[in-house]
C-alpha cells in the first residue's frame, strides 16, 4: 500500500515537471496592434516588418487590426484589445484626439501602450516610437534653402489635419522657411494623406499662382500626385517636388527620386521591427525611454540609388532570415515532436521500471501471504480433523444411544406381547369358565396396547428421522378400510355420547396405501378427536372420492387449536397451548410424514373445532415401482387387535383329511415366550421346541409340518436357519414363519430372501399367529391333496418350490426305471435319492400326503392301467412289467384302487 502511494506520488512529480516546462515554453505574449490604415505601401511595410519581427519570437502572438482611416472604429478596436486582456497594445492613431481616452483606459487597466508614427494628445502612452516629424519638416525646408538663393515660391501639401506628423512636419518646415528670407510658402493645401484628396486643389493653386518653384508634400504619394498634376499642366520641369517616406520599390520615394520625378524625399522609417521589440520589452517591464526617435534623412539623386540597393539587400537578408526562420521553425517542430516522444518514452521507461519494482514487491508480498495462508491452512486442517474426530465421537455416542434406545424399544415388545397374549388367553378363559374378572383383563390389554403404540410411534419417529422409512402400498378399498377403523372407535364415542358420523361417496374406490401407516394416521386423528371433543359433541369422518384424488376429512366439535398454533401443529413435540393433557407431541408429525410418504397432503383448519383434511392421489403412478404390491400378501401389516376379525379357516376340512396332529417346531430363545407358545400351540399341534442352536438338527430329525422361528437367536439367526432348511431337500417343503421384533422393510426382505413363507412382527396377537399357522397348513394341505390325486402328472408348476418339483420328477424317474423289478424297495429308492428311508418317507408324506410305498404302489397301478388301455400285452405280462410279484396280487391291488379287476377293466 505504502509503495503504491509512493509510486503515484512519483508519477505526479514527473507529470508536473513536464507540465511546468511546457507552461513556461507556451507562455505567449499577445500583442494587439491597431493600425490606422493599411492600404498604402508605407503601412504595409510597417505591418510586414512588425510581423517578421514577431515571428522571430517563439512566444509572441501579433494580432493586427485595421481601423480603415476611421478614428471611431480604431477606438473600438483598442477597447476590444483591452477586453481581451492582451499583454501590450501598439497603436498608430489615425488622429490624435479621438483615440486618446481609450489609450488612457488601457494604461489604467495595466496594459502598456506603445504609440507609433502618429502621437496622441498630451503624450498619453507608455512609450512612443517614430521619426521626429518636426525634424522632417526642418530637413525638407533646409533642403530647399540649400538649392536656391533667389526668392522662391513654395506650396506645402500637408497630411491629415489632426494627425501629429502633419502638424509637426508643418511646424518644422515653417520654422525654417520663416527664418529664410528668400523662401515663401505661397500656398498650403490640406490632404487626407492620399493624392486623390489634393489633385483638384493643387491644380487650382498652380493655375492661380505663377512661378511656383518648390512643392513640399508630406508624403511621397502626395508628392507623386502633385507631379502628375504638374505634368498635366506642363510644369513638371519647372516644379521641384520634395516628398516624405523614401520607400524602396516601383513608384516608391527612392524610385521617384531616381527617376527625377521628385527632387528629394525625406526618409521616414516605419519602425515596425523596432516597435515590436520595444513592445516585448514593455511586457517584460524592461527599462526604456518614453520617446524612441528613429533616424530620418534627406534622400536626393546622389544617394537614392545606394539607399535603394541597400534596401533591396536588406530585404533579401530579411527574406533569408525568414527562410531561416521557417527552417528553424520546422526544425523546432521536429525537435518538439521528438522531444515529446523522448519524454513519453521516458515516462514509459519510468513506468516500466516502477511496474517491475512493483511486481517484485508484489511477488514478495504474495509469497509472504501464501506462506501465511499455508500456515493457516495447516491450522485449519488440524482443527478440521479435530472437529471431525469430535463429530465422529459424538456420532458414535449418538449412534450408541440411538441403538440403545431402539434396542430397548424392541426389547419392550416381547414382554408386551406376552402381557397382551396372556391377557387375550385370560380373557378367553374368563369367558369360557365364566369367571367374573370385570374390566381388569381388558384394562391390562388396552394399556399394554397403548404402551405398544407409544413404542411404535417412537420407533417410527426414529426411522423417519433417519430417513429409513419404507412404505409398501397395496390397492385398498378405502371405504371398507376407513369404515373398519372408524368402527373401532365407535364404542368410545357411544360412551361419551358423541354424535359419531361416517360419510362416504366411495364404494369400490381402490386407493394405493400402506395400510399400517394410514391406520396409524387414522388412529391418531380419531383418538385426538375423541380426546378433545366434549360429551355430546360431534365427530365426523367424510370421504370424498370424486375426481383424481381422495379427500378425507376428520372434523370434530372439540376445543380446537388456537389460530396462532396452526402453523406449528405438525412440528415434532408440538403441544397445543390450550392442551393441558400430556402427550408425546409426535403423533401429528408422524401422520404428516406418513401422508407425505404417500405423496399426499394433510392440512389443519379450525371450524367450530378442528378439521384435518387429508388428500391422497388415486392411481399408483406417484409411487416408485418397488414400493407397490398388487396383492395384499404383505404380512408385515399389523392388524389392530381392537378390530381384528379372524377369518374362519375351514377347520372341518383340515380335520377331514388328516387324523394326525400337525407338528410344529418352535425356535425361540425367550423362555417365557417359548413356554407361552408351547402352551398355546400344543393344544392343537404336536410341538417340538428349540432355543436355537439345535433347531436345524431337530428339523432334520422330525421333519415337522411347520417351523416357527424367532430372528434373534444365540448362534444362527432365524433367517439363516430358514435359509438352510429351505435349501435342504429333506426340509425344503416345510412352511416357515419368522417371528421378529425388527418390524422394518429390510428385515422383511431378508426374511423373504431366506425363503420364509410368512413374516410376523412382534408384538403379535396370538390369534393372528394361530390364524397364520392354520392358513399356511391349510394351503399346504390343499397342495398335497392336489398332488396326491395327480400322482403321475406332477409337472413343474408354481405351487411347489423348485426343489420339490425336481424331487418328485427324480422319484418318478427312478420308479419308472425299476418298474418291472418287483424287489425295488423304499430303501433302494432312498439310496438312489441319496437320503435316508425315514426322511424319504417324511418328505413324500409332507409333499403328497401319502407314504412312499403307497406312492410306488400307485405309480405301478397307474402304469398298468395305461398299458391295459393302450397295449395288447396279457394281464400277467402287464403285472410283471409293472413290478407286481404275481398276477393275483396285481389283480387284487388293481381292484382295490379302481374297483374293477384288470380283466373287467380291459373289457
Ligand atoms: C502613411 C503615411 C505616410 C506618412 C505617415 C505619417 O500612411 O501617410 O506616408 O509619412 O503616414 O503618419
mmCIF file of N, CA and C in Angstrom, residues 819 822 856-869 871 873-906:
data_model
loop_
_atom_site.group_PDB
_atom_site.id
_atom_site.type_symbol
_atom_site.label_atom_id
_atom_site.label_comp_id
_atom_site.label_asym_id
_atom_site.label_seq_id
_atom_site.Cartn_x
_atom_site.Cartn_y
_atom_site.Cartn_z
ATOM 1 N N UNK A 819 -39.471 -100.298 -12.915
ATOM 2 C CA UNK A 819 -40.891 -100.637 -12.904
ATOM 3 C C UNK A 819 -41.120 -102.165 -12.883
ATOM 4 N N UNK A 822 -39.881 -106.219 -9.135
ATOM 5 C CA UNK A 822 -40.809 -106.303 -8.002
ATOM 6 C C UNK A 822 -40.073 -106.197 -6.668
ATOM 7 N N UNK A 856 -45.307 -95.652 -4.565
ATOM 8 C CA UNK A 856 -44.745 -96.588 -5.547
ATOM 9 C C UNK A 856 -45.855 -97.502 -6.079
ATOM 10 N N UNK A 857 -46.654 -97.998 -5.129
ATOM 11 C CA UNK A 857 -47.768 -98.870 -5.498
ATOM 12 C C UNK A 857 -48.693 -98.167 -6.486
ATOM 13 N N UNK A 858 -49.070 -96.909 -6.145
ATOM 14 C CA UNK A 858 -49.957 -96.118 -7.011
ATOM 15 C C UNK A 858 -49.367 -95.920 -8.388
ATOM 16 N N UNK A 859 -48.092 -95.662 -8.385
ATOM 17 C CA UNK A 859 -47.368 -95.424 -9.644
ATOM 18 C C UNK A 859 -47.475 -96.654 -10.548
ATOM 19 N N UNK A 860 -47.224 -97.873 -9.938
ATOM 20 C CA UNK A 860 -47.275 -99.126 -10.697
ATOM 21 C C UNK A 860 -48.681 -99.362 -11.250
ATOM 22 N N UNK A 861 -49.678 -99.096 -10.375
ATOM 23 C CA UNK A 861 -51.058 -99.351 -10.802
ATOM 24 C C UNK A 861 -51.486 -98.421 -11.942
ATOM 25 N N UNK A 862 -51.102 -97.130 -11.814
ATOM 26 C CA UNK A 862 -51.428 -96.164 -12.876
ATOM 27 C C UNK A 862 -50.828 -96.606 -14.196
ATOM 28 N N UNK A 863 -49.548 -97.062 -14.139
ATOM 29 C CA UNK A 863 -48.851 -97.521 -15.354
ATOM 30 C C UNK A 863 -49.567 -98.724 -15.960
ATOM 31 N N UNK A 864 -49.954 -99.686 -15.064
ATOM 32 C CA UNK A 864 -50.585 -100.905 -15.563
ATOM 33 C C UNK A 864 -51.910 -100.559 -16.226
ATOM 34 N N UNK A 865 -52.632 -99.542 -15.629
ATOM 35 C CA UNK A 865 -53.912 -99.105 -16.170
ATOM 36 C C UNK A 865 -53.687 -98.554 -17.589
ATOM 37 N N UNK A 866 -52.651 -97.813 -17.718
ATOM 38 C CA UNK A 866 -52.282 -97.208 -19.009
ATOM 39 C C UNK A 866 -52.017 -98.314 -20.033
ATOM 40 N N UNK A 867 -51.243 -99.382 -19.602
ATOM 41 C CA UNK A 867 -50.886 -100.479 -20.504
ATOM 42 C C UNK A 867 -52.117 -101.292 -20.906
ATOM 43 N N UNK A 868 -53.017 -101.425 -19.905
ATOM 44 C CA UNK A 868 -54.256 -102.153 -20.217
ATOM 45 C C UNK A 868 -55.031 -101.443 -21.328
ATOM 46 N N UNK A 869 -54.997 -100.170 -21.303
ATOM 47 C CA UNK A 869 -55.738 -99.368 -22.281
ATOM 48 C C UNK A 869 -55.053 -99.342 -23.636
ATOM 49 N N UNK A 871 -51.943 -101.216 -24.703
ATOM 50 C CA UNK A 871 -51.136 -102.307 -25.271
ATOM 51 C C UNK A 871 -51.976 -103.590 -25.443
ATOM 52 N N UNK A 873 -50.562 -106.415 -24.500
ATOM 53 C CA UNK A 873 -49.889 -107.352 -23.580
ATOM 54 C C UNK A 873 -50.939 -108.080 -22.717
ATOM 55 N N UNK A 874 -50.597 -109.352 -22.357
ATOM 56 C CA UNK A 874 -51.528 -110.113 -21.497
ATOM 57 C C UNK A 874 -51.513 -109.504 -20.111
ATOM 58 N N UNK A 875 -52.516 -109.812 -19.303
ATOM 59 C CA UNK A 875 -52.622 -109.239 -17.962
ATOM 60 C C UNK A 875 -51.423 -109.652 -17.113
ATOM 61 N N UNK A 876 -50.984 -110.939 -17.238
ATOM 62 C CA UNK A 876 -49.835 -111.350 -16.429
ATOM 63 C C UNK A 876 -48.560 -110.653 -16.906
ATOM 64 N N UNK A 877 -48.476 -110.430 -18.222
ATOM 65 C CA UNK A 877 -47.288 -109.694 -18.736
ATOM 66 C C UNK A 877 -47.273 -108.268 -18.143
ATOM 67 N N UNK A 878 -48.433 -107.674 -18.128
ATOM 68 C CA UNK A 878 -48.533 -106.305 -17.579
ATOM 69 C C UNK A 878 -48.185 -106.326 -16.096
ATOM 70 N N UNK A 879 -48.700 -107.319 -15.380
ATOM 71 C CA UNK A 879 -48.427 -107.438 -13.954
ATOM 72 C C UNK A 879 -46.935 -107.474 -13.684
ATOM 73 N N UNK A 880 -46.213 -108.345 -14.439
ATOM 74 C CA UNK A 880 -44.758 -108.435 -14.220
ATOM 75 C C UNK A 880 -44.032 -107.169 -14.654
ATOM 76 N N UNK A 881 -44.490 -106.644 -15.811
ATOM 77 C CA UNK A 881 -43.755 -105.464 -16.322
ATOM 78 C C UNK A 881 -43.960 -104.243 -15.438
ATOM 79 N N UNK A 882 -45.001 -104.216 -14.613
ATOM 80 C CA UNK A 882 -45.177 -103.072 -13.714
ATOM 81 C C UNK A 882 -44.771 -103.426 -12.283
ATOM 82 N N UNK A 883 -43.988 -104.526 -12.136
ATOM 83 C CA UNK A 883 -43.329 -104.799 -10.872
ATOM 84 C C UNK A 883 -44.162 -105.550 -9.850
ATOM 85 N N UNK A 884 -45.286 -106.179 -10.284
ATOM 86 C CA UNK A 884 -46.030 -106.997 -9.318
ATOM 87 C C UNK A 884 -45.454 -108.412 -9.317
ATOM 88 N N UNK A 885 -45.281 -108.976 -8.106
ATOM 89 C CA UNK A 885 -44.623 -110.288 -7.988
ATOM 90 C C UNK A 885 -45.491 -111.419 -8.571
ATOM 91 N N UNK A 886 -46.861 -111.199 -8.563
ATOM 92 C CA UNK A 886 -47.724 -112.234 -9.139
ATOM 93 C C UNK A 886 -48.965 -111.572 -9.744
ATOM 94 N N UNK A 887 -49.542 -112.200 -10.766
ATOM 95 C CA UNK A 887 -50.732 -111.645 -11.401
ATOM 96 C C UNK A 887 -51.885 -111.544 -10.409
ATOM 97 N N UNK A 888 -51.962 -112.479 -9.464
ATOM 98 C CA UNK A 888 -53.045 -112.439 -8.484
ATOM 99 C C UNK A 888 -52.969 -111.184 -7.602
ATOM 100 N N UNK A 889 -51.766 -110.956 -7.104
ATOM 101 C CA UNK A 889 -51.536 -109.762 -6.257
ATOM 102 C C UNK A 889 -51.890 -108.486 -7.034
ATOM 103 N N UNK A 890 -51.502 -108.476 -8.363
ATOM 104 C CA UNK A 890 -51.794 -107.346 -9.241
ATOM 105 C C UNK A 890 -53.293 -107.108 -9.308
ATOM 106 N N UNK A 891 -54.041 -108.284 -9.539
ATOM 107 C CA UNK A 891 -55.489 -108.199 -9.700
ATOM 108 C C UNK A 891 -56.150 -107.606 -8.452
ATOM 109 N N UNK A 892 -55.732 -108.129 -7.256
ATOM 110 C CA UNK A 892 -56.315 -107.663 -6.015
ATOM 111 C C UNK A 892 -56.043 -106.160 -5.817
ATOM 112 N N UNK A 893 -54.776 -105.810 -6.010
ATOM 113 C CA UNK A 893 -54.394 -104.395 -5.811
ATOM 114 C C UNK A 893 -55.167 -103.494 -6.765
ATOM 115 N N UNK A 894 -55.274 -103.919 -8.052
ATOM 116 C CA UNK A 894 -55.949 -103.118 -9.076
ATOM 117 C C UNK A 894 -57.397 -102.873 -8.687
ATOM 118 N N UNK A 895 -58.054 -103.998 -8.228
ATOM 119 C CA UNK A 895 -59.453 -103.898 -7.870
ATOM 120 C C UNK A 895 -59.631 -102.935 -6.688
ATOM 121 N N UNK A 896 -58.681 -103.032 -5.695
ATOM 122 C CA UNK A 896 -58.734 -102.139 -4.525
ATOM 123 C C UNK A 896 -58.734 -100.674 -4.940
ATOM 124 N N UNK A 897 -57.912 -100.376 -5.941
ATOM 125 C CA UNK A 897 -57.768 -98.961 -6.315
ATOM 126 C C UNK A 897 -58.861 -98.503 -7.279
ATOM 127 N N UNK A 898 -59.115 -99.344 -8.312
ATOM 128 C CA UNK A 898 -60.034 -98.854 -9.350
ATOM 129 C C UNK A 898 -61.431 -99.481 -9.282
ATOM 130 N N UNK A 899 -61.643 -100.454 -8.319
ATOM 131 C CA UNK A 899 -62.978 -101.029 -8.162
ATOM 132 C C UNK A 899 -63.298 -102.134 -9.154
ATOM 133 N N UNK A 900 -62.388 -102.393 -10.106
ATOM 134 C CA UNK A 900 -62.584 -103.449 -11.095
ATOM 135 C C UNK A 900 -61.323 -104.263 -11.183
ATOM 136 N N UNK A 901 -61.466 -105.568 -11.618
ATOM 137 C CA UNK A 901 -60.265 -106.362 -11.872
ATOM 138 C C UNK A 901 -59.710 -105.904 -13.206
ATOM 139 N N UNK A 902 -58.392 -106.171 -13.452
ATOM 140 C CA UNK A 902 -57.792 -105.771 -14.725
ATOM 141 C C UNK A 902 -58.593 -106.309 -15.911
ATOM 142 N N UNK A 903 -59.084 -107.523 -15.763
ATOM 143 C CA UNK A 903 -59.828 -108.164 -16.854
ATOM 144 C C UNK A 903 -61.081 -107.351 -17.181
ATOM 145 N N UNK A 904 -61.826 -107.055 -16.054
ATOM 146 C CA UNK A 904 -63.066 -106.292 -16.240
ATOM 147 C C UNK A 904 -62.754 -104.912 -16.871
ATOM 148 N N UNK A 905 -61.677 -104.363 -16.366
ATOM 149 C CA UNK A 905 -61.291 -103.029 -16.846
ATOM 150 C C UNK A 905 -61.021 -103.035 -18.350
ATOM 151 N N UNK A 906 -60.310 -104.130 -18.805
ATOM 152 C CA UNK A 906 -59.953 -104.190 -20.212
ATOM 153 C C UNK A 906 -61.189 -104.305 -21.082
#
